[in-house]
mmCIF file of C-alpha atoms and ligand atoms in Angstrom:
data_model
loop_
_atom_site.group_PDB
_atom_site.id
_atom_site.type_symbol
_atom_site.label_atom_id
_atom_site.label_comp_id
_atom_site.label_asym_id
_atom_site.label_seq_id
_atom_site.Cartn_x
_atom_site.Cartn_y
_atom_site.Cartn_z
ATOM 1 C CA MET A 1 -145.843 -54.598 56.124
ATOM 2 C CA ASN A 2 -142.620 -55.933 55.347
ATOM 3 C CA ASN A 3 -140.249 -56.559 58.967
ATOM 4 C CA GLN A 4 -137.793 -53.561 57.991
ATOM 5 C CA LYS A 5 -141.112 -51.360 57.617
ATOM 6 C CA LYS A 6 -141.964 -52.483 60.744
ATOM 7 C CA LYS A 7 -138.490 -51.878 62.183
ATOM 8 C CA GLU A 8 -138.350 -48.247 60.580
ATOM 9 C CA LEU A 9 -142.153 -47.485 62.628
ATOM 10 C CA ILE A 10 -141.207 -48.302 65.644
ATOM 11 C CA LYS A 11 -137.809 -46.698 65.313
ATOM 12 C CA LYS A 12 -139.859 -43.540 64.622
ATOM 13 C CA HIS A 13 -141.671 -43.576 66.973
ATOM 14 C CA ILE A 14 -139.395 -44.125 69.587
ATOM 15 C CA SER A 15 -137.034 -41.553 68.934
ATOM 16 C CA GLU A 16 -140.376 -39.429 68.720
ATOM 17 C CA LYS A 17 -141.544 -39.996 72.390
ATOM 18 C CA PRO A 18 -144.290 -37.675 73.041
ATOM 19 C CA LYS A 19 -143.949 -34.192 74.995
ATOM 20 C CA LEU A 20 -145.825 -34.197 78.770
ATOM 21 C CA VAL A 21 -149.009 -32.220 78.915
ATOM 22 C CA LYS A 22 -149.054 -28.152 78.189
ATOM 23 C CA GLY A 23 -147.512 -26.736 81.805
ATOM 24 C CA LEU A 24 -146.137 -30.172 83.572
ATOM 25 C CA PRO A 25 -142.539 -29.983 83.477
ATOM 26 C CA SER A 26 -141.856 -33.634 85.203
ATOM 27 C CA LEU A 27 -143.848 -37.086 86.100
ATOM 28 C CA ASP A 28 -144.048 -36.286 89.750
ATOM 29 C CA ILE A 29 -144.783 -34.162 93.095
ATOM 30 C CA LYS A 30 -142.555 -31.041 91.910
ATOM 31 C CA GLY A 31 -143.963 -31.269 88.297
ATOM 32 C CA ILE A 32 -147.719 -31.294 89.624
ATOM 33 C CA ALA A 33 -146.919 -28.331 92.151
ATOM 34 C CA ASN A 34 -145.006 -26.689 89.489
ATOM 35 C CA TYR A 35 -147.973 -27.262 86.887
ATOM 36 C CA ILE A 36 -150.229 -25.515 89.733
ATOM 37 C CA LYS A 37 -148.102 -22.879 90.647
ATOM 38 C CA ASN A 38 -147.718 -21.108 87.107
ATOM 39 C CA GLY A 39 -151.666 -20.721 86.862
ATOM 40 C CA ASN A 40 -152.180 -24.159 85.202
ATOM 41 C CA ALA A 41 -154.315 -25.598 87.280
ATOM 42 C CA LYS A 42 -157.630 -23.345 88.085
ATOM 43 C CA LYS A 43 -160.409 -26.423 88.078
ATOM 44 C CA ILE A 44 -159.199 -28.695 90.656
ATOM 45 C CA LEU A 45 -161.195 -31.863 90.850
ATOM 46 C CA ILE A 46 -160.290 -34.372 94.021
ATOM 47 C CA LEU A 47 -161.451 -37.799 94.032
ATOM 48 C CA SER A 48 -160.787 -39.646 97.225
ATOM 49 C CA GLY A 49 -161.525 -42.684 99.473
ATOM 50 C CA ALA A 50 -161.310 -44.375 102.614
ATOM 51 C CA GLY A 51 -157.271 -44.172 102.792
ATOM 52 C CA ILE A 52 -157.676 -40.780 103.351
ATOM 53 C CA SER A 53 -159.269 -41.345 106.561
ATOM 54 C CA VAL A 54 -156.798 -43.986 107.738
ATOM 55 C CA SER A 55 -154.298 -41.786 109.644
ATOM 56 C CA SER A 56 -157.263 -40.173 111.245
ATOM 57 C CA GLY A 57 -158.031 -43.652 113.224
ATOM 58 C CA ILE A 58 -160.694 -45.519 110.591
ATOM 59 C CA PRO A 59 -159.401 -48.344 108.753
ATOM 60 C CA ASP A 60 -160.283 -49.015 104.947
ATOM 61 C CA PHE A 61 -161.609 -51.498 103.521
ATOM 62 C CA ARG A 62 -159.123 -53.294 101.578
ATOM 63 C CA SER A 63 -155.678 -53.048 102.818
ATOM 64 C CA PRO A 64 -154.739 -56.806 103.977
ATOM 65 C CA ASN A 65 -154.737 -57.180 107.484
ATOM 66 C CA THR A 66 -155.731 -54.068 108.777
ATOM 67 C CA GLY A 67 -159.097 -53.215 106.515
ATOM 68 C CA LEU A 68 -162.611 -53.842 107.888
ATOM 69 C CA TYR A 69 -162.995 -56.525 105.683
ATOM 70 C CA ASN A 70 -160.670 -58.304 107.554
ATOM 71 C CA ASN A 71 -163.169 -58.410 110.509
ATOM 72 C CA ILE A 72 -166.189 -59.792 108.236
ATOM 73 C CA GLN A 73 -164.856 -63.406 107.745
ATOM 74 C CA LYS A 74 -166.951 -63.896 110.739
ATOM 75 C CA TYR A 75 -170.295 -63.674 108.727
ATOM 76 C CA ASN A 76 -169.131 -66.503 106.273
ATOM 77 C CA LEU A 77 -170.067 -64.450 103.244
ATOM 78 C CA SER A 78 -169.054 -65.552 99.976
ATOM 79 C CA LYS A 79 -167.561 -62.257 99.261
ATOM 80 C CA PRO A 80 -167.545 -58.734 101.602
ATOM 81 C CA GLU A 81 -168.955 -56.352 99.394
ATOM 82 C CA LEU A 82 -172.631 -58.722 99.984
ATOM 83 C CA LEU A 83 -172.308 -57.265 103.386
ATOM 84 C CA PHE A 84 -172.862 -53.914 102.000
ATOM 85 C CA THR A 85 -175.625 -54.913 99.642
ATOM 86 C CA ARG A 86 -179.365 -53.783 100.217
ATOM 87 C CA PHE A 87 -180.105 -57.311 99.955
ATOM 88 C CA TYR A 88 -178.289 -58.819 102.355
ATOM 89 C CA PHE A 89 -179.461 -55.734 104.633
ATOM 90 C CA ASN A 90 -183.123 -56.434 103.914
ATOM 91 C CA LEU A 91 -181.938 -60.160 105.397
ATOM 92 C CA ASN A 92 -180.211 -59.474 108.457
ATOM 93 C CA GLN A 93 -179.177 -56.052 109.796
ATOM 94 C CA LYS A 94 -176.639 -56.896 112.297
ATOM 95 C CA PRO A 95 -173.832 -57.916 110.316
ATOM 96 C CA PHE A 96 -173.908 -54.113 108.776
ATOM 97 C CA PHE A 97 -174.926 -52.141 112.522
ATOM 98 C CA ASP A 98 -171.955 -54.279 113.911
ATOM 99 C CA THR A 99 -169.533 -53.165 110.822
ATOM 100 C CA ILE A 100 -170.506 -49.330 110.872
ATOM 101 C CA LYS A 101 -169.482 -48.885 114.971
ATOM 102 C CA ILE A 102 -166.545 -47.912 114.252
ATOM 103 C CA PHE A 103 -167.412 -44.927 112.670
ATOM 104 C CA LEU A 104 -169.135 -43.754 115.664
ATOM 105 C CA GLU A 105 -167.075 -44.813 118.648
ATOM 106 C CA LYS A 106 -164.827 -41.571 118.487
ATOM 107 C CA ASP A 107 -164.408 -38.391 117.893
ATOM 108 C CA TYR A 108 -162.473 -38.946 114.518
ATOM 109 C CA LYS A 109 -160.416 -35.953 113.460
ATOM 110 C CA PRO A 110 -159.839 -34.897 110.123
ATOM 111 C CA SER A 111 -155.705 -35.642 108.269
ATOM 112 C CA PRO A 112 -154.012 -33.373 105.973
ATOM 113 C CA ALA A 113 -155.339 -34.846 103.191
ATOM 114 C CA HIS A 114 -159.237 -33.759 104.540
ATOM 115 C CA TYR A 115 -157.473 -29.909 104.178
ATOM 116 C CA LEU A 116 -156.050 -30.491 100.570
ATOM 117 C CA PRO A 117 -159.310 -29.201 99.065
ATOM 118 C CA VAL A 118 -159.775 -26.494 101.675
ATOM 119 C CA LEU A 119 -156.296 -25.150 100.803
ATOM 120 C CA PHE A 120 -157.157 -24.962 97.187
ATOM 121 C CA ASN A 121 -160.795 -23.809 97.700
ATOM 122 C CA LYS A 122 -159.028 -21.135 100.006
ATOM 123 C CA LYS A 123 -157.050 -20.183 96.399
ATOM 124 C CA GLY A 124 -160.047 -20.192 94.442
ATOM 125 C CA ILE A 125 -158.532 -23.569 92.340
ATOM 126 C CA LEU A 126 -160.779 -26.096 93.348
ATOM 127 C CA LEU A 127 -163.151 -26.920 91.108
ATOM 128 C CA LYS A 128 -164.826 -30.117 93.305
ATOM 129 C CA CYS A 129 -164.081 -32.695 95.532
ATOM 130 C CA TYR A 130 -165.685 -36.422 94.999
ATOM 131 C CA THR A 131 -165.763 -38.799 98.115
ATOM 132 C CA GLN A 132 -166.807 -42.327 98.615
ATOM 133 C CA ASN A 133 -166.103 -42.010 102.276
ATOM 134 C CA ILE A 134 -168.698 -41.147 104.486
ATOM 135 C CA ASP A 135 -166.846 -40.264 107.452
ATOM 136 C CA ASN A 136 -168.228 -36.552 107.532
ATOM 137 C CA LEU A 137 -164.091 -35.607 107.949
ATOM 138 C CA TYR A 138 -164.012 -33.279 104.959
ATOM 139 C CA LYS A 139 -167.098 -31.013 106.314
ATOM 140 C CA LYS A 140 -165.319 -31.622 110.085
ATOM 141 C CA ALA A 141 -161.971 -30.093 108.267
ATOM 142 C CA GLY A 142 -164.005 -27.132 107.072
ATOM 143 C CA LEU A 143 -165.023 -27.804 103.170
ATOM 144 C CA ASN A 144 -167.405 -26.081 102.065
ATOM 145 C CA GLU A 145 -170.182 -28.206 100.871
ATOM 146 C CA ASP A 146 -170.603 -26.922 97.747
ATOM 147 C CA TYR A 147 -167.755 -27.931 96.807
ATOM 148 C CA LEU A 148 -167.915 -31.670 97.911
ATOM 149 C CA ILE A 149 -169.892 -34.613 96.815
ATOM 150 C CA GLU A 150 -170.484 -37.405 99.187
ATOM 151 C CA PHE A 151 -171.262 -40.511 96.871
ATOM 152 C CA HIS A 152 -171.642 -43.409 99.150
ATOM 153 C CA GLY A 153 -173.612 -40.971 101.565
ATOM 154 C CA THR A 154 -172.624 -39.831 105.002
ATOM 155 C CA ILE A 155 -172.477 -41.117 108.635
ATOM 156 C CA LYS A 156 -174.242 -38.107 109.660
ATOM 157 C CA ASN A 157 -177.607 -38.411 108.886
ATOM 158 C CA SER A 158 -179.796 -41.336 109.454
ATOM 159 C CA THR A 159 -183.379 -41.929 107.865
ATOM 160 C CA CYS A 160 -186.433 -44.610 108.634
ATOM 161 C CA ARG A 161 -186.499 -47.073 105.898
ATOM 162 C CA LYS A 162 -190.386 -47.158 106.789
ATOM 163 C CA CYS A 163 -191.979 -43.803 107.002
ATOM 164 C CA ASN A 164 -188.654 -41.908 106.110
ATOM 165 C CA LYS A 165 -188.420 -40.118 109.206
ATOM 166 C CA LYS A 166 -184.927 -38.354 109.389
ATOM 167 C CA TYR A 167 -182.636 -38.319 112.444
ATOM 168 C CA LEU A 168 -179.487 -37.070 113.448
ATOM 169 C CA THR A 169 -176.988 -40.178 113.345
ATOM 170 C CA GLU A 170 -176.410 -38.980 117.372
ATOM 171 C CA GLU A 171 -179.605 -39.574 118.334
ATOM 172 C CA ILE A 172 -179.417 -43.319 117.461
ATOM 173 C CA LYS A 173 -175.910 -43.737 118.230
ATOM 174 C CA ASN A 174 -175.779 -45.490 121.676
ATOM 175 C CA ASP A 175 -178.417 -47.545 120.138
ATOM 176 C CA ILE A 176 -175.891 -48.879 117.490
ATOM 177 C CA LEU A 177 -172.814 -49.017 119.924
ATOM 178 C CA ASN A 178 -175.123 -51.333 122.342
ATOM 179 C CA ASN A 179 -175.655 -53.418 119.821
ATOM 180 C CA LEU A 180 -179.480 -52.272 119.274
ATOM 181 C CA ILE A 181 -180.849 -52.421 115.843
ATOM 182 C CA PRO A 182 -182.293 -48.349 115.809
ATOM 183 C CA LYS A 183 -186.044 -47.870 115.738
ATOM 184 C CA CYS A 184 -188.153 -45.590 114.125
ATOM 185 C CA THR A 185 -190.282 -43.363 117.014
ATOM 186 C CA ILE A 186 -192.771 -42.857 114.741
ATOM 187 C CA CYS A 187 -193.522 -45.932 112.741
ATOM 188 C CA ASN A 188 -190.720 -48.196 114.644
ATOM 189 C CA GLY A 189 -188.803 -49.054 111.022
ATOM 190 C CA ILE A 190 -185.369 -49.979 110.794
ATOM 191 C CA ILE A 191 -183.409 -46.045 110.929
ATOM 192 C CA GLN A 192 -180.685 -46.872 108.642
ATOM 193 C CA PRO A 193 -177.475 -44.227 108.731
ATOM 194 C CA ASP A 194 -177.572 -43.069 105.215
ATOM 195 C CA ILE A 195 -174.795 -45.049 103.849
ATOM 196 C CA VAL A 196 -175.624 -45.715 100.101
ATOM 197 C CA LEU A 197 -175.272 -49.722 100.136
ATOM 198 C CA TYR A 198 -174.369 -51.681 96.508
ATOM 199 C CA ASP A 199 -178.083 -52.341 94.554
ATOM 200 C CA ASP A 200 -179.460 -48.229 96.362
ATOM 201 C CA ASP A 201 -179.462 -46.015 93.366
ATOM 202 C CA LEU A 202 -177.104 -42.749 93.718
ATOM 203 C CA PRO A 203 -179.125 -39.451 94.110
ATOM 204 C CA GLU A 204 -179.264 -37.682 90.894
ATOM 205 C CA LYS A 205 -177.736 -34.919 92.374
ATOM 206 C CA MET A 206 -174.450 -37.068 92.318
ATOM 207 C CA PHE A 207 -174.599 -37.287 88.350
ATOM 208 C CA GLU A 208 -175.714 -33.333 88.189
ATOM 209 C CA GLU A 209 -172.509 -30.935 86.650
ATOM 210 C CA LEU A 210 -170.767 -34.329 86.599
ATOM 211 C CA ASP A 211 -170.025 -34.224 82.931
ATOM 212 C CA TYR A 212 -169.489 -30.962 82.655
ATOM 213 C CA ASN A 213 -166.463 -30.640 85.839
ATOM 214 C CA PHE A 214 -164.911 -33.813 84.136
ATOM 215 C CA GLN A 215 -164.935 -31.848 80.684
ATOM 216 C CA ASN A 216 -163.498 -28.698 82.123
ATOM 217 C CA CYS A 217 -161.237 -30.074 84.496
ATOM 218 C CA ASP A 218 -157.550 -28.775 84.565
ATOM 219 C CA LEU A 219 -156.204 -31.025 87.045
ATOM 220 C CA LEU A 220 -157.090 -34.647 88.895
ATOM 221 C CA ILE A 221 -155.622 -36.025 91.997
ATOM 222 C CA VAL A 222 -157.003 -39.088 93.082
ATOM 223 C CA MET A 223 -155.885 -40.533 96.679
ATOM 224 C CA GLY A 224 -156.697 -43.281 99.173
ATOM 225 C CA THR A 225 -158.651 -45.322 96.865
ATOM 226 C CA SER A 226 -158.543 -48.730 95.472
ATOM 227 C CA LEU A 227 -160.783 -47.835 92.512
ATOM 228 C CA LYS A 228 -163.133 -50.741 92.820
ATOM 229 C CA VAL A 229 -166.166 -49.357 93.318
ATOM 230 C CA GLU A 230 -168.233 -47.772 90.365
ATOM 231 C CA PRO A 231 -168.702 -45.060 89.481
ATOM 232 C CA PHE A 232 -164.959 -43.850 90.852
ATOM 233 C CA PRO A 233 -162.979 -46.127 88.115
ATOM 234 C CA GLY A 234 -164.551 -44.820 85.156
ATOM 235 C CA MET A 235 -164.387 -41.411 86.528
ATOM 236 C CA ILE A 236 -160.728 -40.959 86.349
ATOM 237 C CA GLU A 237 -160.906 -41.737 82.027
ATOM 238 C CA ASP A 238 -163.406 -38.757 81.696
ATOM 239 C CA PRO A 239 -160.675 -35.934 81.983
ATOM 240 C CA LYS A 240 -159.524 -34.308 78.577
ATOM 241 C CA ASP A 241 -156.449 -36.031 77.492
ATOM 242 C CA ASN A 242 -154.214 -32.782 78.186
ATOM 243 C CA VAL A 243 -155.275 -33.031 81.861
ATOM 244 C CA PRO A 244 -152.262 -34.029 83.902
ATOM 245 C CA ARG A 245 -153.645 -36.651 87.190
ATOM 246 C CA ILE A 246 -151.698 -37.906 89.679
ATOM 247 C CA LEU A 247 -152.627 -40.555 92.201
ATOM 248 C CA ILE A 248 -151.248 -40.720 95.727
ATOM 249 C CA ASN A 249 -151.615 -44.125 97.289
ATOM 250 C CA ASN A 250 -150.119 -47.372 98.741
ATOM 251 C CA GLU A 251 -150.496 -49.264 95.735
ATOM 252 C CA ILE A 252 -151.022 -48.434 92.037
ATOM 253 C CA VAL A 253 -154.639 -48.860 91.017
ATOM 254 C CA GLY A 254 -156.902 -47.874 88.145
ATOM 255 C CA SER A 255 -153.844 -48.647 86.122
ATOM 256 C CA TYR A 256 -153.932 -49.594 82.311
ATOM 257 C CA GLU A 257 -151.976 -53.137 83.106
ATOM 258 C CA GLU A 258 -154.025 -53.612 85.966
ATOM 259 C CA GLU A 259 -157.180 -53.336 83.832
ATOM 260 C CA LEU A 260 -155.379 -55.596 81.156
ATOM 261 C CA GLU A 261 -154.896 -57.712 83.801
ATOM 262 C CA GLU A 262 -158.211 -57.846 85.718
ATOM 263 C CA ARG A 263 -159.982 -58.807 82.431
ATOM 264 C CA ASN A 264 -157.871 -61.207 80.907
ATOM 265 C CA GLY A 265 -159.859 -64.481 81.105
ATOM 266 C CA LYS A 266 -162.995 -62.659 81.925
ATOM 267 C CA LEU A 267 -165.670 -62.370 79.825
ATOM 268 C CA ILE A 268 -165.951 -58.734 80.721
ATOM 269 C CA GLU A 269 -165.180 -56.369 77.919
ATOM 270 C CA ILE A 270 -163.412 -53.438 77.825
ATOM 271 C CA SER A 271 -163.716 -50.933 74.433
ATOM 272 C CA LYS A 272 -160.287 -49.901 73.633
ATOM 273 C CA GLU A 273 -161.111 -46.568 73.922
ATOM 274 C CA ARG A 274 -161.583 -46.774 77.495
ATOM 275 C CA LEU A 275 -158.692 -48.848 77.921
ATOM 276 C CA SER A 276 -156.627 -46.283 76.571
ATOM 277 C CA LYS A 277 -157.698 -43.627 79.017
ATOM 278 C CA LYS A 278 -156.627 -45.606 81.910
ATOM 279 C CA PHE A 279 -153.725 -44.467 84.141
ATOM 280 C CA LYS A 280 -150.582 -45.100 82.027
ATOM 281 C CA PHE A 281 -147.878 -44.951 85.031
ATOM 282 C CA GLY A 282 -144.397 -45.677 82.820
ATOM 283 C CA HIS A 283 -145.650 -46.221 79.777
ATOM 284 C CA PHE A 284 -143.640 -44.937 76.690
ATOM 285 C CA PHE A 285 -146.194 -42.711 75.693
ATOM 286 C CA ASN A 286 -147.335 -41.691 79.076
ATOM 287 C CA THR A 287 -148.012 -37.774 78.976
ATOM 288 C CA ARG A 288 -149.709 -36.659 81.541
ATOM 289 C CA ASP A 289 -150.066 -39.220 84.532
ATOM 290 C CA VAL A 290 -147.668 -38.975 87.790
ATOM 291 C CA PHE A 291 -147.899 -41.876 90.592
ATOM 292 C CA VAL A 292 -147.108 -41.064 94.139
ATOM 293 C CA GLY A 293 -146.354 -44.207 96.259
ATOM 294 C CA GLY A 294 -146.363 -44.706 99.559
ATOM 295 C CA ASP A 295 -148.040 -42.845 103.061
ATOM 296 C CA LEU A 296 -150.401 -40.375 101.172
ATOM 297 C CA GLN A 297 -150.164 -37.911 103.998
ATOM 298 C CA ASN A 298 -146.675 -37.420 103.538
ATOM 299 C CA ASN A 299 -147.011 -37.452 100.243
ATOM 300 C CA VAL A 300 -150.058 -34.469 100.829
ATOM 301 C CA ILE A 301 -147.537 -32.369 102.729
ATOM 302 C CA GLU A 302 -144.646 -33.108 100.211
ATOM 303 C CA LEU A 303 -147.076 -31.236 97.938
ATOM 304 C CA VAL A 304 -147.996 -28.073 99.856
ATOM 305 C CA LYS A 305 -143.945 -27.940 100.416
ATOM 306 C CA GLU A 306 -143.593 -27.896 97.093
ATOM 307 C CA LEU A 307 -146.407 -25.544 96.876
ATOM 308 C CA GLY A 308 -144.753 -23.075 99.111
ATOM 309 C CA TRP A 309 -148.511 -23.246 100.799
ATOM 310 C CA GLU A 310 -147.159 -24.862 103.967
ATOM 311 C CA ASP A 311 -148.134 -21.582 106.364
ATOM 312 C CA GLU A 312 -151.628 -21.503 105.184
ATOM 313 C CA PHE A 313 -151.616 -24.740 105.382
ATOM 314 C CA ASN A 314 -150.672 -25.554 109.059
ATOM 315 C CA ASN A 315 -152.774 -22.121 110.012
ATOM 316 C CA LEU A 316 -155.577 -23.402 108.819
ATOM 317 C CA ILE A 317 -155.160 -26.616 110.415
ATOM 318 C CA ASP A 318 -154.619 -25.302 113.640
ATOM 319 C CA ASN A 319 -157.546 -22.141 113.616
ATOM 320 C CA ASN A 320 -160.235 -25.396 112.752
ATOM 321 C CA ASN A 321 -158.810 -27.436 115.737
ATOM 322 C CA LYS A 322 -159.003 -24.220 118.051
HETATM 323 P P1 CNA B 1 -160.167 -49.359 99.513
HETATM 324 O O1 CNA B 1 -160.819 -50.535 98.794
HETATM 325 O O2 CNA B 1 -160.197 -49.619 101.122
HETATM 326 O O3 CNA B 1 -159.208 -48.762 99.847
HETATM 327 C C1 CNA B 1 -158.218 -47.629 100.287
HETATM 328 C C2 CNA B 1 -157.142 -47.324 98.962
HETATM 329 O O4 CNA B 1 -156.340 -46.658 100.192
HETATM 330 C C3 CNA B 1 -155.890 -48.894 99.317
HETATM 331 O O5 CNA B 1 -155.710 -48.801 97.449
HETATM 332 C C4 CNA B 1 -155.322 -48.781 100.218
HETATM 333 O O6 CNA B 1 -153.797 -48.928 99.359
HETATM 334 C C5 CNA B 1 -154.904 -47.230 100.072
HETATM 335 N N1 CNA B 1 -154.444 -46.644 101.250
HETATM 336 C C6 CNA B 1 -154.515 -46.830 103.106
HETATM 337 N N2 CNA B 1 -153.963 -46.422 103.942
HETATM 338 C C7 CNA B 1 -152.584 -45.616 102.888
HETATM 339 C C8 CNA B 1 -152.207 -44.557 103.160
HETATM 340 N N3 CNA B 1 -151.861 -43.859 104.254
HETATM 341 N N4 CNA B 1 -151.631 -44.272 102.316
HETATM 342 C C9 CNA B 1 -151.319 -44.568 101.169
HETATM 343 N N5 CNA B 1 -152.947 -45.249 100.421
HETATM 344 C C10 CNA B 1 -153.139 -45.972 101.176
HETATM 345 O O7 CNA B 1 -161.272 -48.045 99.856
HETATM 346 P P2 CNA B 1 -162.251 -46.913 98.494
HETATM 347 O O8 CNA B 1 -162.300 -46.368 99.419
HETATM 348 O O9 CNA B 1 -161.490 -47.504 97.012
HETATM 349 O O10 CNA B 1 -163.449 -47.942 98.600
HETATM 350 C C11 CNA B 1 -164.905 -47.424 98.830
HETATM 351 C C12 CNA B 1 -165.692 -47.983 100.020
HETATM 352 C C13 CNA B 1 -164.603 -48.202 101.021
HETATM 353 C C14 CNA B 1 -166.753 -46.839 99.845
HETATM 354 O O11 CNA B 1 -167.648 -47.733 99.649
HETATM 355 C C15 CNA B 1 -166.406 -46.116 101.234
HETATM 356 O O12 CNA B 1 -167.447 -45.960 101.888
HETATM 357 C C16 CNA B 1 -165.877 -47.530 101.990
HETATM 358 N N6 CNA B 1 -165.219 -46.819 103.453
HETATM 359 C C17 CNA B 1 -165.284 -45.542 103.690
HETATM 360 C C18 CNA B 1 -164.568 -45.248 104.899
HETATM 361 C C19 CNA B 1 -164.768 -43.868 105.265
HETATM 362 O O13 CNA B 1 -165.191 -43.142 105.363
HETATM 363 N N7 CNA B 1 -163.856 -43.555 105.812
HETATM 364 C C20 CNA B 1 -163.695 -46.475 105.496
HETATM 365 C C21 CNA B 1 -164.017 -47.555 105.301
HETATM 366 C C22 CNA B 1 -164.313 -47.776 103.570
#
């Protein structure tokens, strides 16, 4: 193709900036709120991570200076993720139990972000809420368990690694807080809270309905996650191309550029098709991806205000706290 032809083609593309997807008036909170208010979102999926519980008092993993990964340097691991592998747990349980103490030290309260799916469910527009969090705060906010998938397990329950006897973590909490490894009353095996470790298989149940939900959702809300732990990074690629996606987070993650940069120089290949499904914030061809930076709790409250559901939202929180 000669240069003149190329220029003409580029000009044609530029003058034909694609329209935003149906029902989405603008790429911001207002646009998403209008999309919902006008009845376009009846099957909302939420994907969330540790960032939504930071304001409740539980640190996330990867935030610089404050994340839990800052505190585990003392174990001299080549990378902090090792501490949460089954391999390492089998060698040495103490760092694991030390690190999870923080989840048991206080009676943490849900944040506004935990109440968002509760509100959507009340409005009949929540399809499912998938979380990587283990802190049980969605349930404390009153989210119906049928609408919640805790991908990485929950701190609430525990199991003996040897005989599978089930415990409530409340029963072994004092041992953990007193630096003792909790042991089974039946077989003396180690009792571990039901947190999924790297190398563990995720229960089949987690994947039930997953394809269906992602193919049928009409809005994806991602918040408080660095999208570093599979399968979440892959999950954002799954909604149909005409489905708006909003990322409410301190930093941009899961983006086309980030992915390109990460893969650069590495042997890991990512297909063009997958790459094309990453977030396209700021791109000329972005027709549906909204990034809202800054504190996510303020932005959740802003979204609820834009929806005009503030009173109902506040009542919901007040009633749950009574
Ligand atoms: P992460 O990797 O620590 O990422 C957290 C993300 O949230 C980062 O992108 C932050 O920038 C962002 N963030 C933090 N605070 C705010 C805020 N106030 N406003 C906006 N953005 C914010 O955590 P992920 O969830 O992505 O990683 C998955 C791990 C973390 C899972 O295995 C979890 O079990 C594990 N984890 C869970 C909890 C919990 O249950 N509360 C706490 C710590 C770690």
